[in-house]
Every structure is written in structure tokens, then in C-alpha cells.
Short mmCIF file of C-alpha atoms in Angstrom, two decimals:
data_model
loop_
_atom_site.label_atom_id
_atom_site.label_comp_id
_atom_site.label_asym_id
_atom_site.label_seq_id
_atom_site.Cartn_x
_atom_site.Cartn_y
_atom_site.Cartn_z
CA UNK A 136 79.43 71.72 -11.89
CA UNK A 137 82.23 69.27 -13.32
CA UNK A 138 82.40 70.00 -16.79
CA UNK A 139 83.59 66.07 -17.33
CA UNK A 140 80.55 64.64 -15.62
CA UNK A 141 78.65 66.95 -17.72
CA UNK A 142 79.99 65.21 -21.07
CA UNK A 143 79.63 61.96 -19.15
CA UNK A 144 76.37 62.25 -18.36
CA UNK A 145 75.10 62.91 -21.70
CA UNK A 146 76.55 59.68 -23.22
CA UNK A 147 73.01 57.60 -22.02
CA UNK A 148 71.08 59.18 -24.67
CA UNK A 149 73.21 56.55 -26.95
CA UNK A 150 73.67 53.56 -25.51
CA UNK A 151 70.96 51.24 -26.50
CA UNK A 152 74.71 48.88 -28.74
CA UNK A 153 88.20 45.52 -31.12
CA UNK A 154 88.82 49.32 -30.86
CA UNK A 155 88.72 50.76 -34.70
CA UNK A 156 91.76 51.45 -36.47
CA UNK A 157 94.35 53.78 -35.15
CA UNK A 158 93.67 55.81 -38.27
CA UNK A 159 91.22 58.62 -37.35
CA UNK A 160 88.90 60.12 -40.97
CA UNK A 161 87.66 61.92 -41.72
CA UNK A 162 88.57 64.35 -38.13
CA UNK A 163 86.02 66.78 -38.23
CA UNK A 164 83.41 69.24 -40.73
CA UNK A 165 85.33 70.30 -43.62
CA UNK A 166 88.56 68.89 -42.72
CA UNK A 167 89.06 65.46 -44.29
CA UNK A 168 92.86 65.30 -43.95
CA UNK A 169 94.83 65.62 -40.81
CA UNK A 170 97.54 67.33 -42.74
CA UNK A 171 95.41 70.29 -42.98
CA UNK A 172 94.80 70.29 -39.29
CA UNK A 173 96.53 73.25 -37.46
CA UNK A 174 99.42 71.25 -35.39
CA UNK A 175 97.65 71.22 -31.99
CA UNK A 176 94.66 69.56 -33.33
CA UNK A 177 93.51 67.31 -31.02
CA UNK A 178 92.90 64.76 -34.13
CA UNK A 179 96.40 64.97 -35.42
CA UNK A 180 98.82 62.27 -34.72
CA UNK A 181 101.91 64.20 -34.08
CA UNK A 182 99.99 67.00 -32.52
CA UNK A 183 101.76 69.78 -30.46
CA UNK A 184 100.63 72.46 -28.39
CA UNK A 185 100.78 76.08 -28.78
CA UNK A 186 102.55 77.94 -26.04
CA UNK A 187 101.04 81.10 -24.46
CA UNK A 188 103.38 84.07 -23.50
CA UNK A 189 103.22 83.75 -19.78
CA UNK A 190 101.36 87.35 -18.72
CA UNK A 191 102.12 89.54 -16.42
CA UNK A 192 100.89 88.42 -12.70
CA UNK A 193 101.22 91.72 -10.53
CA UNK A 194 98.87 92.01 -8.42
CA UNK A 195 99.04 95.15 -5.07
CA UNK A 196 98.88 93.91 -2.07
CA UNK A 197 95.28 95.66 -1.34
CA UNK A 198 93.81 93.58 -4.13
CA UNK A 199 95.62 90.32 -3.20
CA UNK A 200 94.32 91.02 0.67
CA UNK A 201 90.62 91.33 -0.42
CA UNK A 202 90.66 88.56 -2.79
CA UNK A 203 92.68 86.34 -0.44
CA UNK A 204 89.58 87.34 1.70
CA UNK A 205 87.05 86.47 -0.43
CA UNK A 206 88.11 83.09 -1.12
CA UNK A 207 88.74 82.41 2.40
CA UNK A 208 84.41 83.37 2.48
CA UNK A 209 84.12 80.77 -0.27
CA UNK A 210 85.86 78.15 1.34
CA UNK A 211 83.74 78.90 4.77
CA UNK A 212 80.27 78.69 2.14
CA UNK A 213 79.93 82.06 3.04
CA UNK A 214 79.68 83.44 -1.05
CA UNK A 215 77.22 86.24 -0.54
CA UNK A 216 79.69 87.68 2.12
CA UNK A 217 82.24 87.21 -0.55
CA UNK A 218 79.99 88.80 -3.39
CA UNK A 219 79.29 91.76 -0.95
CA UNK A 220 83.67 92.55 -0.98
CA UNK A 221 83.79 91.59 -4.10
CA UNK A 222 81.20 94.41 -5.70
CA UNK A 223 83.19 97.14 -3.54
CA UNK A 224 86.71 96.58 -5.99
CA UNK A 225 86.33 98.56 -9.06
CA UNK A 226 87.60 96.76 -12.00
CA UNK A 227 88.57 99.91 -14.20
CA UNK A 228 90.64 100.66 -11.35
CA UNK A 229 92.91 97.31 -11.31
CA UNK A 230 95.53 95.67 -14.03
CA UNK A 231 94.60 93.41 -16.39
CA UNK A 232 95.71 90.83 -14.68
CA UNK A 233 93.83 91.88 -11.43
CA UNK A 234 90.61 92.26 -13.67
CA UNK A 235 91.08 88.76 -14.48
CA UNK A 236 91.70 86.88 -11.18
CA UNK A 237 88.51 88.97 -10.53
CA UNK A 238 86.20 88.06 -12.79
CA UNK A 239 87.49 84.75 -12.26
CA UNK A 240 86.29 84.82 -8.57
CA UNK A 241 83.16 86.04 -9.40
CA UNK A 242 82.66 82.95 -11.52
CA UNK A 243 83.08 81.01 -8.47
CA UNK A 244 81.39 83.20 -6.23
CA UNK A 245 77.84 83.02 -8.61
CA UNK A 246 78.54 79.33 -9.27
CA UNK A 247 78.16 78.63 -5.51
CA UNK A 248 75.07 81.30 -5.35
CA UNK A 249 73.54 78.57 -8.15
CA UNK A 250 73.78 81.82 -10.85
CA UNK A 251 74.80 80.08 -13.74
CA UNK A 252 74.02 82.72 -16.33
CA UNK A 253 76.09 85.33 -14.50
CA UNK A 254 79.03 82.70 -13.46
CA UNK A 255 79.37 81.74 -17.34
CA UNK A 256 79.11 85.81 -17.81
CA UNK A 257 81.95 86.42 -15.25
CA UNK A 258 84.07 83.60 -16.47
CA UNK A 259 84.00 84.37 -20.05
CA UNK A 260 84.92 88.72 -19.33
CA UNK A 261 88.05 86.69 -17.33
CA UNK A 262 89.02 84.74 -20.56
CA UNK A 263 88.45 87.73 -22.76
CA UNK A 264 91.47 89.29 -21.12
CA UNK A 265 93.47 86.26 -21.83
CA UNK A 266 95.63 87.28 -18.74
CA UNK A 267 95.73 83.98 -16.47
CA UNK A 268 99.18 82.07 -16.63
CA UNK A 269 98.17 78.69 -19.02
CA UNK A 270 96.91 76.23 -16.15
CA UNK A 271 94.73 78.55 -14.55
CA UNK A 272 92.98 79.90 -17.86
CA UNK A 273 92.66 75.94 -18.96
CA UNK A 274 90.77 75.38 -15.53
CA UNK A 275 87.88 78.16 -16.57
CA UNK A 276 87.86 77.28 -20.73
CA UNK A 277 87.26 73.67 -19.26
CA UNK A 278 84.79 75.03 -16.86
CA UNK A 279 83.01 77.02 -19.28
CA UNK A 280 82.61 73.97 -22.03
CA UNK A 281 80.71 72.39 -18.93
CA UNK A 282 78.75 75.29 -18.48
CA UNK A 283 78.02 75.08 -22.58
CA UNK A 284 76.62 71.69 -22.49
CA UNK A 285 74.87 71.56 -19.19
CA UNK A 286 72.79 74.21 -21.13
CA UNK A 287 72.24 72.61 -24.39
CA UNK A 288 74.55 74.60 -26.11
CA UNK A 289 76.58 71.56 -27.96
CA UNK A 290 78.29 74.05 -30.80
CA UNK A 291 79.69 76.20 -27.92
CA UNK A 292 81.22 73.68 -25.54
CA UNK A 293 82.98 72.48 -28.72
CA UNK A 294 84.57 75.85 -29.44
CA UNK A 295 85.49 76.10 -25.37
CA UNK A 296 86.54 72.60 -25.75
CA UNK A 297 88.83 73.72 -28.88
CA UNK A 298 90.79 76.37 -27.40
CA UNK A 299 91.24 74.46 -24.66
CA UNK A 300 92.98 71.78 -26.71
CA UNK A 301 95.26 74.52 -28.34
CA UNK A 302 97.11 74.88 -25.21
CA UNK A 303 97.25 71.14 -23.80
CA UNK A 304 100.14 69.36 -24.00
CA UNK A 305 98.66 65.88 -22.46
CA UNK A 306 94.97 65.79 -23.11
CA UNK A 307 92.93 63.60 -20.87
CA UNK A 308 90.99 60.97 -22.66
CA UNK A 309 87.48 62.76 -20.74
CA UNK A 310 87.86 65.58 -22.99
CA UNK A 311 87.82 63.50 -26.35
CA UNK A 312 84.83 61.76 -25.15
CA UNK A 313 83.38 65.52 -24.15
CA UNK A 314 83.74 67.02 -27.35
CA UNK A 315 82.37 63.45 -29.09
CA UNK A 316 79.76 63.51 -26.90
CA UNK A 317 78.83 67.24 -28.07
CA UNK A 318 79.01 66.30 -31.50
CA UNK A 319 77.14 63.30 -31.09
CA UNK A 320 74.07 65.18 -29.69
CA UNK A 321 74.40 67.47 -32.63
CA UNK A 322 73.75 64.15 -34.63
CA UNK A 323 76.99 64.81 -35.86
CA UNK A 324 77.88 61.28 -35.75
CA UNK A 325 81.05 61.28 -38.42
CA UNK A 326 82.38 64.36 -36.42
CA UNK A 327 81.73 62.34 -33.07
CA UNK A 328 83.66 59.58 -33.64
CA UNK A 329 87.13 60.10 -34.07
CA UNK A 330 86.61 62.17 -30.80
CA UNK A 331 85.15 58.91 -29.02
CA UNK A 332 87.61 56.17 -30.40
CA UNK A 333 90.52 58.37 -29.29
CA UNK A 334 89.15 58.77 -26.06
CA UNK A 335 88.75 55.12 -25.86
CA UNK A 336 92.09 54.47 -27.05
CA UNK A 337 93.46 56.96 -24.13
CA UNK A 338 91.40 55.51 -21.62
CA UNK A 339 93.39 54.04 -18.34
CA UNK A 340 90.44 51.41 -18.20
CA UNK A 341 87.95 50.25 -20.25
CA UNK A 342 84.66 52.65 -20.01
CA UNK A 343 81.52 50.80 -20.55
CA UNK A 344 79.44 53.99 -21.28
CA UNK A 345 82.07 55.36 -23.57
CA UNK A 346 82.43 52.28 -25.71
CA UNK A 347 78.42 51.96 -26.20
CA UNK A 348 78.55 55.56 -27.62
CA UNK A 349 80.83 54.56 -29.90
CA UNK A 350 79.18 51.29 -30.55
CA UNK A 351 75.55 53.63 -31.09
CA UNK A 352 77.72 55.89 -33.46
CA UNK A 353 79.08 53.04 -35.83
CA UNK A 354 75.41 51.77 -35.98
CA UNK A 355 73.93 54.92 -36.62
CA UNK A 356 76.67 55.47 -39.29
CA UNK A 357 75.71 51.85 -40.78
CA UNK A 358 79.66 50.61 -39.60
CA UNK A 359 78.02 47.01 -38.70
CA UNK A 360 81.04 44.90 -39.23
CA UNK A 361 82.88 47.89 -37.00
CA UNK A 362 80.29 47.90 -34.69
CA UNK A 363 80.52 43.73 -34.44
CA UNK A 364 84.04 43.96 -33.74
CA UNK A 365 83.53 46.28 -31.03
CA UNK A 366 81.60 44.44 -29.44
CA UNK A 367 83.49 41.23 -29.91
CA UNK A 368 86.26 43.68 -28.09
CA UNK A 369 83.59 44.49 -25.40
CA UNK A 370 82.55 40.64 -25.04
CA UNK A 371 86.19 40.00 -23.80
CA UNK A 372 86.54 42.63 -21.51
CA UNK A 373 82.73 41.87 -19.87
CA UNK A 374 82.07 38.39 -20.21
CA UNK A 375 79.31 38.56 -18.28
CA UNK A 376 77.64 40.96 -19.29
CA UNK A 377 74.05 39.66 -21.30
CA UNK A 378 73.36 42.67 -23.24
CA UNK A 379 76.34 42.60 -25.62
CA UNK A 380 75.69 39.08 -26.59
CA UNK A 381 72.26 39.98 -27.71
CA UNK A 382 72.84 42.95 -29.42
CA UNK A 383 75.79 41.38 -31.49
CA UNK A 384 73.37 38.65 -32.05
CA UNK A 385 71.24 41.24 -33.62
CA UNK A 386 73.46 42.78 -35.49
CA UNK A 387 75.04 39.34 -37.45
CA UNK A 388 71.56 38.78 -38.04
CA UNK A 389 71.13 42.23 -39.71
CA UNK A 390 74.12 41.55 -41.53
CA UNK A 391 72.91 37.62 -42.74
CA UNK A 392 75.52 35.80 -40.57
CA UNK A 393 72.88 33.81 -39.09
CA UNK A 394 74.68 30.67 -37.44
CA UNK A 395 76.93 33.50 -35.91
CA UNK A 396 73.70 35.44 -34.80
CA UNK A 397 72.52 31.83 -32.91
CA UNK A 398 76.50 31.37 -31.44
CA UNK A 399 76.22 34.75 -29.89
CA UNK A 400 72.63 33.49 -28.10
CA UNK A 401 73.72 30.02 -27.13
CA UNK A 402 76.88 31.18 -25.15
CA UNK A 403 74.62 33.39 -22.21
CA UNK A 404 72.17 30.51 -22.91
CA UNK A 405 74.19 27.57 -21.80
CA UNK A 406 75.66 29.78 -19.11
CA UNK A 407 72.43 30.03 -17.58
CA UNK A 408 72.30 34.06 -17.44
CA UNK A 409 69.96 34.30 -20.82
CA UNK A 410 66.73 34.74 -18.82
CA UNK A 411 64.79 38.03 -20.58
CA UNK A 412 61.90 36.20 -22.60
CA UNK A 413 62.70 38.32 -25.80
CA UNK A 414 65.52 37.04 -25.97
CA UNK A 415 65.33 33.51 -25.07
CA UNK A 416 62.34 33.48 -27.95
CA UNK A 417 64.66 35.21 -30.23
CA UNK A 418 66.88 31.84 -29.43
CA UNK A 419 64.40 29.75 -30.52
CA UNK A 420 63.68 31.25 -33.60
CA UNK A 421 66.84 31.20 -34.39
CA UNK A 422 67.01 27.49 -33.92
CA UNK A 423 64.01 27.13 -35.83
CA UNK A 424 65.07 29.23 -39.22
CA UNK A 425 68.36 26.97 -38.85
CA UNK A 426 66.89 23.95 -38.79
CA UNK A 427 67.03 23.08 -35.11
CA UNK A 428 63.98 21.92 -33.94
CA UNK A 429 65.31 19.57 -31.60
CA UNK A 430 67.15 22.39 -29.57
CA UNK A 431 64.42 24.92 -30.39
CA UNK A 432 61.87 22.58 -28.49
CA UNK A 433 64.26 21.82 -25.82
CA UNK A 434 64.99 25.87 -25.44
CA UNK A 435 61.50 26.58 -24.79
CA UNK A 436 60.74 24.11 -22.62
CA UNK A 437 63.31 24.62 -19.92
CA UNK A 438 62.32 28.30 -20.30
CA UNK A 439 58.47 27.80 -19.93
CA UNK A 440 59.26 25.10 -17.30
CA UNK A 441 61.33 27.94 -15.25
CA UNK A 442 59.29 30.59 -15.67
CA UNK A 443 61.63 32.87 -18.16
CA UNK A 444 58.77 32.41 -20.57
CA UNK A 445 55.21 33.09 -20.02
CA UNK A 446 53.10 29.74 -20.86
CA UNK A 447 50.71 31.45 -23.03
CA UNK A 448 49.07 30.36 -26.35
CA UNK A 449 51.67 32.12 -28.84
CA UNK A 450 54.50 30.99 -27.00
CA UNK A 451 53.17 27.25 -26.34
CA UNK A 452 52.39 27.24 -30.34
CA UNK A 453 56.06 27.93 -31.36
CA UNK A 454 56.49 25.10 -28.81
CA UNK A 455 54.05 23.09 -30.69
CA UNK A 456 55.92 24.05 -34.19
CA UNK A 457 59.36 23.03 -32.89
CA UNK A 458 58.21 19.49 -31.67
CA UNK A 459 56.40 18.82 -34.78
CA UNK A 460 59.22 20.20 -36.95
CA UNK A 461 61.63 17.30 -34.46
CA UNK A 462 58.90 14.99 -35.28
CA UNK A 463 58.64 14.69 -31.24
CA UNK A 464 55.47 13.22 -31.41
CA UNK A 465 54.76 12.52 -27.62
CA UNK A 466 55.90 16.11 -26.56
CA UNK A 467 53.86 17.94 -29.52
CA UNK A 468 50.65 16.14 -28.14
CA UNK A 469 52.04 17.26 -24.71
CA UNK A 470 51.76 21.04 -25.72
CA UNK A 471 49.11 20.67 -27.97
CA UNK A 472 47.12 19.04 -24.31
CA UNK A 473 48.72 22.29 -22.58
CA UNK A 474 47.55 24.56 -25.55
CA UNK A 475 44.24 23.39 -25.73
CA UNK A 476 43.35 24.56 -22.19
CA UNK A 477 44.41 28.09 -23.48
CA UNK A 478 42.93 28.00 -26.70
CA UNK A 479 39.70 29.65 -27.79
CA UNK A 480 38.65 27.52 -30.83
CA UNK A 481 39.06 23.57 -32.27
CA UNK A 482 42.30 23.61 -34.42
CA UNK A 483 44.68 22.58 -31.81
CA UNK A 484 42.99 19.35 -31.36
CA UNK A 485 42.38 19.27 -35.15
CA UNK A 486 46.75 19.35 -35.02
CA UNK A 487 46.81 16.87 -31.86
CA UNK A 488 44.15 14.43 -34.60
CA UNK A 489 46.75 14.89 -37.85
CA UNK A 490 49.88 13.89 -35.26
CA UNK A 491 47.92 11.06 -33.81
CA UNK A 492 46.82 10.23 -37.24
CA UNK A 493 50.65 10.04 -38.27
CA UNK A 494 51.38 7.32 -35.49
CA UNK A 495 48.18 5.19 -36.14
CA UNK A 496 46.65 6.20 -33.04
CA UNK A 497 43.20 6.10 -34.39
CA UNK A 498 40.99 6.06 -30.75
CA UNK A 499 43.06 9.32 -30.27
CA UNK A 500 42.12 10.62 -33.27
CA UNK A 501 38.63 9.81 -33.53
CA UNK A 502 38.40 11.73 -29.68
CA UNK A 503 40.62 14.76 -31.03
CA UNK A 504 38.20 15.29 -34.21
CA UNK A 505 35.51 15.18 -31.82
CA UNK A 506 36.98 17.88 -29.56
CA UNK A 507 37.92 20.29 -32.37
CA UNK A 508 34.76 20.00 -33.69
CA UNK A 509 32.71 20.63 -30.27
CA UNK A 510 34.73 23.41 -29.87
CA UNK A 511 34.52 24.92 -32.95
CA UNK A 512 36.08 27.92 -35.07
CA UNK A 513 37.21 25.74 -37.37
CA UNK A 514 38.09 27.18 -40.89
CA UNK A 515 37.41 23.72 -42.44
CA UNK A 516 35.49 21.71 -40.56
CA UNK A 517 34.99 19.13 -43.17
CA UNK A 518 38.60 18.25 -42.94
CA UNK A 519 38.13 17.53 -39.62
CA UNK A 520 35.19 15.07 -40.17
CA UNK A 521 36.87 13.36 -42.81
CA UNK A 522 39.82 12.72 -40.70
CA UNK A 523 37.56 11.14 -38.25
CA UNK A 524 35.55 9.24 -40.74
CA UNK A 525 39.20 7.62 -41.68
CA UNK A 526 39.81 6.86 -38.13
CA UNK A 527 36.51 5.06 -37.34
CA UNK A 528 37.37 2.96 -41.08
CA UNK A 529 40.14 2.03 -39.51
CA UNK A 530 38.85 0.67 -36.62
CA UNK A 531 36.25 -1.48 -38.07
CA UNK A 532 33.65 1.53 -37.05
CA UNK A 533 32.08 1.53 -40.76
CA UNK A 534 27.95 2.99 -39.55
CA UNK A 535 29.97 5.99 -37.79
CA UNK A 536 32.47 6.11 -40.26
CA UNK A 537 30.13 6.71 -42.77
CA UNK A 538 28.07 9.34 -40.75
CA UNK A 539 31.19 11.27 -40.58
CA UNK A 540 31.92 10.96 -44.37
CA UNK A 541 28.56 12.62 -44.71
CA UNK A 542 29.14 15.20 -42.13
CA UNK A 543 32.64 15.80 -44.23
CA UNK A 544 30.61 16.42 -47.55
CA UNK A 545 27.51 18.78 -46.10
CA UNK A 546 30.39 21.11 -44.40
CA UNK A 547 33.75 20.91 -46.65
CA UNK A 548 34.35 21.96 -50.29
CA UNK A 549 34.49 19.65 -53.00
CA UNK A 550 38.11 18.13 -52.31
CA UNK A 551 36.11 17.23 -49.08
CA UNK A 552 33.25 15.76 -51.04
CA UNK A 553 35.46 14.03 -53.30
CA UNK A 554 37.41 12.19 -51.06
CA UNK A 555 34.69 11.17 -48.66
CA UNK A 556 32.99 9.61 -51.30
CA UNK A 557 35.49 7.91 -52.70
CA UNK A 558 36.02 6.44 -48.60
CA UNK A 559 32.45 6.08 -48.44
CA UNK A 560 32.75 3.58 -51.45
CA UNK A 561 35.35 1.70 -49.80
CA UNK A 562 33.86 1.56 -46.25
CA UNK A 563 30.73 0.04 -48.04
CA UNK A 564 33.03 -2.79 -49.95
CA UNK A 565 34.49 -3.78 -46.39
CA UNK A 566 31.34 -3.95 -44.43
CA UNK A 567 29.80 -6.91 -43.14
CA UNK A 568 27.04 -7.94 -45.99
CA UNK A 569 28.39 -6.25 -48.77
CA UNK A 570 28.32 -8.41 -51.89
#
């Protein structure tokens, strides 16, 4: 088990979401000043290592022989022949330093027998007896902070993780993100992130996974205009990559810079690569609450036309909207024609009848009105016949006309009945033999 993959692997759990400041605070629980850090903290700036006493390493030549042996049985996957020599040495009968290399070997021997418990067991008796010269003892504290988190056991790993940074001069930047990883499924998100923007700051190349934990973290810790410039940071590194232009969309709108939210959506947009539906309606929207109709419309009708939207009734309404918003006339009656094969009661065409009505178009209307009311539903159908009552006045229809007035005041309220009385009155003046 690679103790880095196992901090590596844990770092999906987070990722949903400019590097921050150099300055790492607060570093860790109870410790808000790097000043009170002991000087190899891995948080301090001008950290530096402790330096172990290099141990004794005598070993007889008997022991060396066996456990020369032994890995020789490791290295051939042979590790219950190896176990089997290994049980005959008998540790109160070897130095400390023996004892060590021992239980060391053990800890490989049960980690290739798939005996986790009793590898971590082995490897921690070899550490208790702190006898290993510096870069062989950092090899099993590493090991065992793997072993730690593979399990679950996030405080653990730290401490391994800890003592391991007390004796490194040069620490890689997979061990920062290890021990922010561990804090961050403690939902120890404040602790976490020093950890993660150091690592980031140490890293050879840009990580993507690393940088979306940290991006998580500043959300979860509210940091939205840190978390924006992240991704800004992120956005340059990947430019094509879709995901960080929505989410930082998201976030400016969370944050009220709205046009911003809209510049983040039109960039994958116009580049052709915007093509989830969520999205794309999140565009339009967008251009909507902003007073973009125009583009709104025009949005949604490339999408629905490729296929990245589904032509159903919601999304053909906010099509609808965004044409009659652009006072597009023609292409609101266009999906108010595609809506109306979709649509389960008479109110689009009562919409297509008040657009018509706008233009003059009073055949249309008068058809429309008839349409919405065959189909019915309607929450006030004596709007509807009024409308067409106007309609047929218009055209010089004045019997019909006045049917439909009457229609208007046996189904609408009295705003209905009002005003088709008062057109009743004036269809009667304008007919032929009226005095």
C-alpha cells in the first residue's frame, strides 16, 4: 500500500469546486501563530529539522544471513517461506537494532500476506525502538500514516505524518496534501488548508485533484472571493476544462456579481464546449435576469435545435418568455406553434392570440381564441372570448362579435362583463342599420 496514493485517493470526496497568500493562519488546532510552532513545523516558514543521533547498526553475521534470506523470499513472492525463518529468530535474543530491522521485515512480510492489522503491529514495535538510521525509520512512519488512513483512522495518520515531518529536511509537497487531506475528512477544514495550499505551492505541476480540495475547503469555509480566485488561477492553467467555468459562474452569482456570473458562461458557450443542458439553461437565465432577451432566445434555440436541450414544454416556455421579452414576434408564435403540440391545456394559444393581437393580426387571433378555448383549462376563459369578440369588431364581424361578447360576460368576472358591454355598445353603433 503507498501511503501517498492513500492521501490521494481520498481527495474525491471534495471535489465537487490564484494560489492564496503565501501567509499560512491560522496553522493548525490551538496554534494560531507560527512563532509558537516548534522549529520543524511543517507550517513554519523558516522551518528546520531535528536531527536524530544516528544508532547503533551492528548486526552478527547469523542474523544478517537469515534476514538477507528472508528478503531474498520476499523478493521471489515467496513471504510465507520468509514468515516461516522469520518466527525461528528470537527477538529477546538480538540487539536493539537487530529487533528493529526485524520487526521491520515482518511488516513487509504480513503486508505481502494482505495482514494489515499485524503489518501495522510489526511496524509500529520497529518504531518503538527508535533504532533505524533516519531514512529507513522515515520509510515505515510514512508507511504507517498510509496504513492510518487506509483504515479510517484520520487523527492517527496525522500524528505518523507529524513525526515524520520532525525529521525531514525537504518535505515532498504529497505529504502536505496527506496530512490536509486527513484533516479535511475530519471536517477540519481551517486545519486542512494551510496543509493543502502549501502542498500546492510545492507542487512540480499543477494537480487538478489537489487544487479542487482546496477550492471545496475555501467554499466550505465561506472564502468565496478566495475560492473565485482560485479558480480564475485554475481557468488559466485548464482552459478547457467546462467545469471550472460553471462553478465560478456559480459562485459570482452567490456572491451578486451577476454580469461576471454570465462572462464566465458565455466564454465555454461561444467556444462551443458548453453542451450539459443545466448549464446551457443556467445561460439563459442569466441572459434573461440581465436583460438579454435577444441572446437568451438565440441561446436556446441553437441548443434545442442541436439537441443540448430537450424540446419539452418548460424549456420551450422560457423560449417563449425570451422572444416575447425581444419582442420577436414571428419566433414567439414559432414556439408558441411548437409548444402547443406539447401542451395539455388552451393558454398557449390564448399567448399566441395576445401576440397576434399586438401586430393587428386579427384572423390569427380570432383562430387562436378559438383553439385555447376548444382546448380548454383556461383560468379565465372570459378573457379569452373577449379578445376574440375584439378581433371579429375589427374585422367588420359585428353578429359573431357580439356572440363572443356574450360568451365573455356568462364565463368572466365583472372586469369581463364590464368591458364587453361597453364593446357590445360600440359594435351595435357601427353595425349596418343602427340609427
Amino acid at each position: 500500500m503507498s501511503p501517498v496514493r492513500c492521501g490521494r485517493d481520498r481527495l474525491g470526496y471534495l471535489a465537487l469546486v490564484v494560489l492564496a497568500p503565501a501567509v499560512l493562519a491560522p496553522m493548525a488546532a490551538g496554534q494560531s501563530d507560527a512563532d509558537d510552532l516548534p522549529p520543524w513545523h511543517p507550517l513554519r516558514a523558516d522551518r528546520v529539522a531535528d536531527e536524530r543521533e544516528p544508532p547503533s547498526t551492528t548486526m552478527s553475521e547469523g542474523f544478517y544471513t537469515r534476514l538477507f534470506r528472508a528478503h531474498e523470499l520476499l523478493d521471489d513472492d515467496s513471504p510465507e517461506e520468509a514468515l516461516e525463518l522469520m518466527d525461528r529468530i528470537r527477538p529477546a535474543r538480538i540487539g536493539k537494532y537487530e529487533a528493529a530491522q526485524l520487526y521491520q521485515t515482518y511488516g513487509f512480510v504480513y503486508s505481502q500476506l494482505g495482514r494489515e492489522d499485524e503489518a501495522l503491529d510489526a511496524f509500529q514495535k520497529c518504531l518503538e525502538l527508535d533504532a533505524l538510521p533516519t531514512h529507513q525509520q522515515q520509510g515505515i512512519v510514512y508507511s504507517v500514516a498510509g496504513f492510518h488512513a487506509g483504515n479510517e483512522r484520520f487523527e492517527e495518520s496525522n500524528n505518523a505524518l507529524m513525526r515524520w515531518f520532525r525529521y525531514e529536511p525537504d518535505p515532498i509537497a504529497e505529504a502536505y496534501i496527506f496530512m490536509g487531506a486527513n484533516f479535511a475528512q475530519r471536517e477540519m477544514m481551517s486545519e486542512a488548508l494551510p496543509y493543502v495550499v502549501r502542498a500546492n505551492q510545492l507542487a512540480e505541476q499543477p494537480s487538478e485533484n489537489w487544487r479542487e480540495l482546496q477550492l471545496a475547503i475555501h467554499v466550505r469555509l465561506g472564502q468565496l472571493t478566495e475560492a473565485i480566485n482560485l479558480l480564475k488561477d485554475n481557468i488559466g492553467i485548464w482552459p478547457g476544462k467546462v467545469p471550472n467555468y460553471v462553478v465560478l459562474s456559480g459562485l459570482y452569482s452567490e456572491t451578486g456579481q451577476d454580469e461576471d456570473a454570465l462572462a464566465a458562461l458565455l466564454i465555454p458557450w461561444q467556444r462551443g464546449v458548453l453542451v450539459v443542458e443545466a448549464d446551457i439553461l443556467n445561460l439563459v437565465r442569466l441572459n434573461l435576469f440581465l436583460e438579454n432577451p435577444a441572446r437568451a432566445g438565440t441561446i436556446l434555440s441553437e441548443a434545442l435545435e442541436s439537441g443540448s436541450v430537450e424540446e419539452n414544454s418548460e424549456n420551450l416556455r422560457l423560449l417563449l418568455n425570451s422572444w416575447t421579452m425581444a419582442r420577436e414576434t414571428d419566433r414567439a408564435v414559432d414556439a408558441i406553434d411548437k409548444l402547443a403540440r406539447l401542451a395539455d391545456d388552451g393558454d398557449v394559444f390564448h399567448r399566441k392570440a395576445l401576440l397576434l393581437n399586438e401586430t393587428g393580426e386579427w384572423e390569427g387571433v380570432v383562430e387562436s381564441c378559438r383553439l385555447a378555448i376548444e382546448k380548454g383549462g383556461l383560468e379565465e376563459p372570459g378573457e379569452v372570448w373577449l379578445l376574440q369578440g375584439v378581433a371579429l369588431a375589427e374585422l367588420g364581424r359585428f353578429d359573431q362579435a357580439i356572440a363572443a361578447f356574450e360568451n365573455a360576460k356568462r364565463s368572466g368576472g365583472d372586469n369581463v362583463r364590464r368591458n364587453a358591454n361597453t364593446w357590445i355598445g360600440y359594435v351595435e353603433e357601427r353595425s349596418p342599420g343602427s340609427s
